Amino acid sequence: QVLLVESGGGLVQAGGSLRLSCAASGMIFSLNAMDWYRQAPGKQRELVAAITSGGSTNYSDSVQGRFTISKDNAKNTVYLQMNSLKPEDTAVYYCHTKKHWFNYWGQGTQVTVSS
C-alpha cells in the first residue's frame, strides 16, 4: 500500500525558509504525480504545488515565486522548498498522490511562521 511520510516542518520567522520532504513507498514513484497541500485552522485544505511524472509544476497564486516543488526519483522523495515565508503560510502541510481511484495522504507536518 502507498505510504507517504512528510518531514521538515518546524517554526521559522517571517522571511525564513524551510524545505519539506515526502518519502513515498508502495508505488512506482516515477510514474506518479505528487502534490503538496496545506490546511490552516478554520480553513479548507488547499493545493499548494503539484508536479507531474514528467516534472511539470504548478503552484497556487499565493506561493508562486516563493515555493518550489521538486522530486528525486532515485530517492522516491518529493520536496517543497519554501522561501520568503509569511505568517499566512502557517499550516499543516500534507503530501498527496493518487493511485487509480484512491487518494493517499501523508500524516502532515506543521509549519509555523512567526511575525
PDB file of C-alpha atoms in Angstrom:
ATOM      1  CA  GLN A   1       0.000   0.000   0.000  1.00  0.00           C
ATOM      2  CA  VAL A   2       1.083   3.560  -0.659  1.00  0.00           C
ATOM      3  CA  LEU A   3       2.742   5.258   2.287  1.00  0.00           C
ATOM      4  CA  LEU A   4       3.738   8.910   2.366  1.00  0.00           C
ATOM      5  CA  VAL A   5       5.827  10.340   5.186  1.00  0.00           C
ATOM      6  CA  GLU A   6       6.487  14.066   5.468  1.00  0.00           C
ATOM      7  CA  SER A   7       9.283  15.713   7.368  1.00  0.00           C
ATOM      8  CA  GLY A   8      10.969  19.085   7.629  1.00  0.00           C
ATOM      9  CA  GLY A   9       8.302  21.204   9.247  1.00  0.00           C
ATOM     10  CA  GLY A  10       9.032  23.495  12.128  1.00  0.00           C
ATOM     11  CA  LEU A  11       8.998  27.009  13.463  1.00  0.00           C
ATOM     12  CA  VAL A  12      10.542  29.792  11.435  1.00  0.00           C
ATOM     13  CA  GLN A  13      10.432  33.568  11.451  1.00  0.00           C
ATOM     14  CA  ALA A  14       8.840  35.524   8.639  1.00  0.00           C
ATOM     15  CA  GLY A  15      11.203  35.778   5.711  1.00  0.00           C
ATOM     16  CA  GLY A  16      12.878  32.494   6.533  1.00  0.00           C
ATOM     17  CA  SER A  17      12.992  29.220   4.656  1.00  0.00           C
ATOM     18  CA  LEU A  18      12.131  25.575   5.171  1.00  0.00           C
ATOM     19  CA  ARG A  19      12.374  22.507   2.990  1.00  0.00           C
ATOM     20  CA  LEU A  20       9.753  19.828   3.370  1.00  0.00           C
ATOM     21  CA  SER A  21      10.337  16.267   2.261  1.00  0.00           C
ATOM     22  CA  CYS A  22       7.900  13.495   1.452  1.00  0.00           C
ATOM     23  CA  ALA A  23       9.223   9.968   1.207  1.00  0.00           C
ATOM     24  CA  ALA A  24       6.984   7.623  -0.747  1.00  0.00           C
ATOM     25  CA  SER A  25       6.729   3.864  -0.850  1.00  0.00           C
ATOM     26  CA  GLY A  26       4.300   1.281  -2.175  1.00  0.00           C
ATOM     27  CA  MET A  27       4.031   2.750  -5.636  1.00  0.00           C
ATOM     28  CA  ILE A  28       6.036   3.379  -8.764  1.00  0.00           C
ATOM     29  CA  PHE A  29       7.102   6.827  -7.701  1.00  0.00           C
ATOM     30  CA  SER A  30       8.474   7.924 -11.053  1.00  0.00           C
ATOM     31  CA  LEU A  31       5.076   7.377 -12.702  1.00  0.00           C
ATOM     32  CA  ASN A  32       3.014   9.312 -10.179  1.00  0.00           C
ATOM     33  CA  ALA A  33       2.073  12.933  -9.931  1.00  0.00           C
ATOM     34  CA  MET A  34       2.775  14.304  -6.469  1.00  0.00           C
ATOM     35  CA  ASP A  35       1.204  17.239  -4.687  1.00  0.00           C
ATOM     36  CA  TRP A  36       1.633  19.361  -1.612  1.00  0.00           C
ATOM     37  CA  TYR A  37      -1.461  20.622   0.176  1.00  0.00           C
ATOM     38  CA  ARG A  38      -1.824  22.676   3.304  1.00  0.00           C
ATOM     39  CA  GLN A  39      -4.558  23.309   5.799  1.00  0.00           C
ATOM     40  CA  ALA A  40      -4.665  26.147   8.279  1.00  0.00           C
ATOM     41  CA  PRO A  41      -7.035  26.190  11.262  1.00  0.00           C
ATOM     42  CA  GLY A  42     -10.550  27.087  10.174  1.00  0.00           C
ATOM     43  CA  LYS A  43      -9.681  26.958   6.500  1.00  0.00           C
ATOM     44  CA  GLN A  44     -10.125  24.465   3.706  1.00  0.00           C
ATOM     45  CA  ARG A  45      -7.291  22.271   2.613  1.00  0.00           C
ATOM     46  CA  GLU A  46      -5.718  23.876  -0.423  1.00  0.00           C
ATOM     47  CA  LEU A  47      -3.411  22.714  -3.145  1.00  0.00           C
ATOM     48  CA  VAL A  48      -0.053  24.439  -2.838  1.00  0.00           C
ATOM     49  CA  ALA A  49       2.090  22.825  -5.507  1.00  0.00           C
ATOM     50  CA  ALA A  50       1.987  19.904  -7.890  1.00  0.00           C
ATOM     51  CA  ILE A  51       4.490  18.051 -10.006  1.00  0.00           C
ATOM     52  CA  THR A  52       3.713  15.567 -12.759  1.00  0.00           C
ATOM     53  CA  SER A  53       5.565  12.381 -13.537  1.00  0.00           C
ATOM     54  CA  GLY A  54       7.317  14.300 -16.290  1.00  0.00           C
ATOM     55  CA  GLY A  55       8.399  17.095 -13.975  1.00  0.00           C
ATOM     56  CA  SER A  56       5.948  19.819 -14.945  1.00  0.00           C
ATOM     57  CA  THR A  57       4.964  22.005 -11.996  1.00  0.00           C
ATOM     58  CA  ASN A  58       2.064  24.171 -10.922  1.00  0.00           C
ATOM     59  CA  TYR A  59       1.647  26.457  -7.929  1.00  0.00           C
ATOM     60  CA  SER A  60      -1.116  28.273  -6.172  1.00  0.00           C
ATOM     61  CA  ASP A  61      -1.105  32.015  -6.677  1.00  0.00           C
ATOM     62  CA  SER A  62      -0.341  32.572  -3.009  1.00  0.00           C
ATOM     63  CA  VAL A  63       3.008  30.758  -3.166  1.00  0.00           C
ATOM     64  CA  GLN A  64       4.046  31.399  -6.764  1.00  0.00           C
ATOM     65  CA  GLY A  65       7.589  32.673  -6.861  1.00  0.00           C
ATOM     66  CA  ARG A  66       8.329  31.678  -3.271  1.00  0.00           C
ATOM     67  CA  PHE A  67       7.872  27.904  -3.197  1.00  0.00           C
ATOM     68  CA  THR A  68       9.451  25.288  -5.427  1.00  0.00           C
ATOM     69  CA  ILE A  69       8.342  21.682  -5.760  1.00  0.00           C
ATOM     70  CA  SER A  70      10.829  19.122  -6.978  1.00  0.00           C
ATOM     71  CA  LYS A  71      11.375  15.389  -6.879  1.00  0.00           C
ATOM     72  CA  ASP A  72      14.161  12.871  -6.818  1.00  0.00           C
ATOM     73  CA  ASN A  73      13.010   9.655  -8.447  1.00  0.00           C
ATOM     74  CA  ALA A  74      16.058   7.763  -7.233  1.00  0.00           C
ATOM     75  CA  LYS A  75      15.120   8.574  -3.639  1.00  0.00           C
ATOM     76  CA  ASN A  76      11.339   8.308  -4.090  1.00  0.00           C
ATOM     77  CA  THR A  77      11.081  11.717  -2.492  1.00  0.00           C
ATOM     78  CA  VAL A  78       9.282  14.923  -3.344  1.00  0.00           C
ATOM     79  CA  TYR A  79      10.368  18.231  -1.844  1.00  0.00           C
ATOM     80  CA  LEU A  80       8.828  21.588  -1.202  1.00  0.00           C
ATOM     81  CA  GLN A  81      11.341  24.384  -0.837  1.00  0.00           C
ATOM     82  CA  MET A  82       9.647  27.283   0.898  1.00  0.00           C
ATOM     83  CA  ASN A  83      11.334  30.674   0.826  1.00  0.00           C
ATOM     84  CA  SER A  84      10.266  34.123   1.981  1.00  0.00           C
ATOM     85  CA  LEU A  85       7.822  32.553   4.375  1.00  0.00           C
ATOM     86  CA  LYS A  86       4.927  34.598   5.657  1.00  0.00           C
ATOM     87  CA  PRO A  87       2.711  34.118   8.709  1.00  0.00           C
ATOM     88  CA  GLU A  88      -0.093  33.291   6.275  1.00  0.00           C
ATOM     89  CA  ASP A  89       1.854  30.177   5.288  1.00  0.00           C
ATOM     90  CA  THR A  90       1.314  28.701   8.737  1.00  0.00           C
ATOM     91  CA  ALA A  91      -0.493  25.398   8.277  1.00  0.00           C
ATOM     92  CA  VAL A  92      -0.159  21.660   8.362  1.00  0.00           C
ATOM     93  CA  TYR A  93       1.397  20.597   5.097  1.00  0.00           C
ATOM     94  CA  TYR A  94       0.406  17.299   3.521  1.00  0.00           C
ATOM     95  CA  CYS A  95       1.942  15.231   0.780  1.00  0.00           C
ATOM     96  CA  HIS A  96      -0.580  13.685  -1.596  1.00  0.00           C
ATOM     97  CA  THR A  97      -0.778  11.337  -4.526  1.00  0.00           C
ATOM     98  CA  LYS A  98      -3.491   9.438  -6.353  1.00  0.00           C
ATOM     99  CA  LYS A  99      -3.390   5.853  -7.487  1.00  0.00           C
ATOM    100  CA  HIS A 100      -6.394   4.706  -9.522  1.00  0.00           C
ATOM    101  CA  TRP A 101      -9.459   5.821  -7.560  1.00  0.00           C
ATOM    102  CA  PHE A 102      -7.668   6.141  -4.235  1.00  0.00           C
ATOM    103  CA  ASN A 103      -6.174   9.257  -2.716  1.00  0.00           C
ATOM    104  CA  TYR A 104      -3.208   8.886  -0.404  1.00  0.00           C
ATOM    105  CA  TRP A 105      -2.091  11.393   2.205  1.00  0.00           C
ATOM    106  CA  GLY A 106       0.851  11.727   4.484  1.00  0.00           C
ATOM    107  CA  GLN A 107       0.388  12.377   8.183  1.00  0.00           C
ATOM    108  CA  GLY A 108       1.190  16.050   7.775  1.00  0.00           C
ATOM    109  CA  THR A 109       3.951  18.260   9.084  1.00  0.00           C
ATOM    110  CA  GLN A 110       3.366  21.517  10.932  1.00  0.00           C
ATOM    111  CA  VAL A 111       4.842  24.717   9.571  1.00  0.00           C
ATOM    112  CA  THR A 112       4.582  27.747  11.810  1.00  0.00           C
ATOM    113  CA  VAL A 113       5.780  31.146  10.656  1.00  0.00           C
ATOM    114  CA  SER A 114       6.067  33.822  13.304  1.00  0.00           C
ATOM    115  CA  SER A 115       5.669  37.504  12.543  1.00  0.00           C
TER     116      SER A 115
END
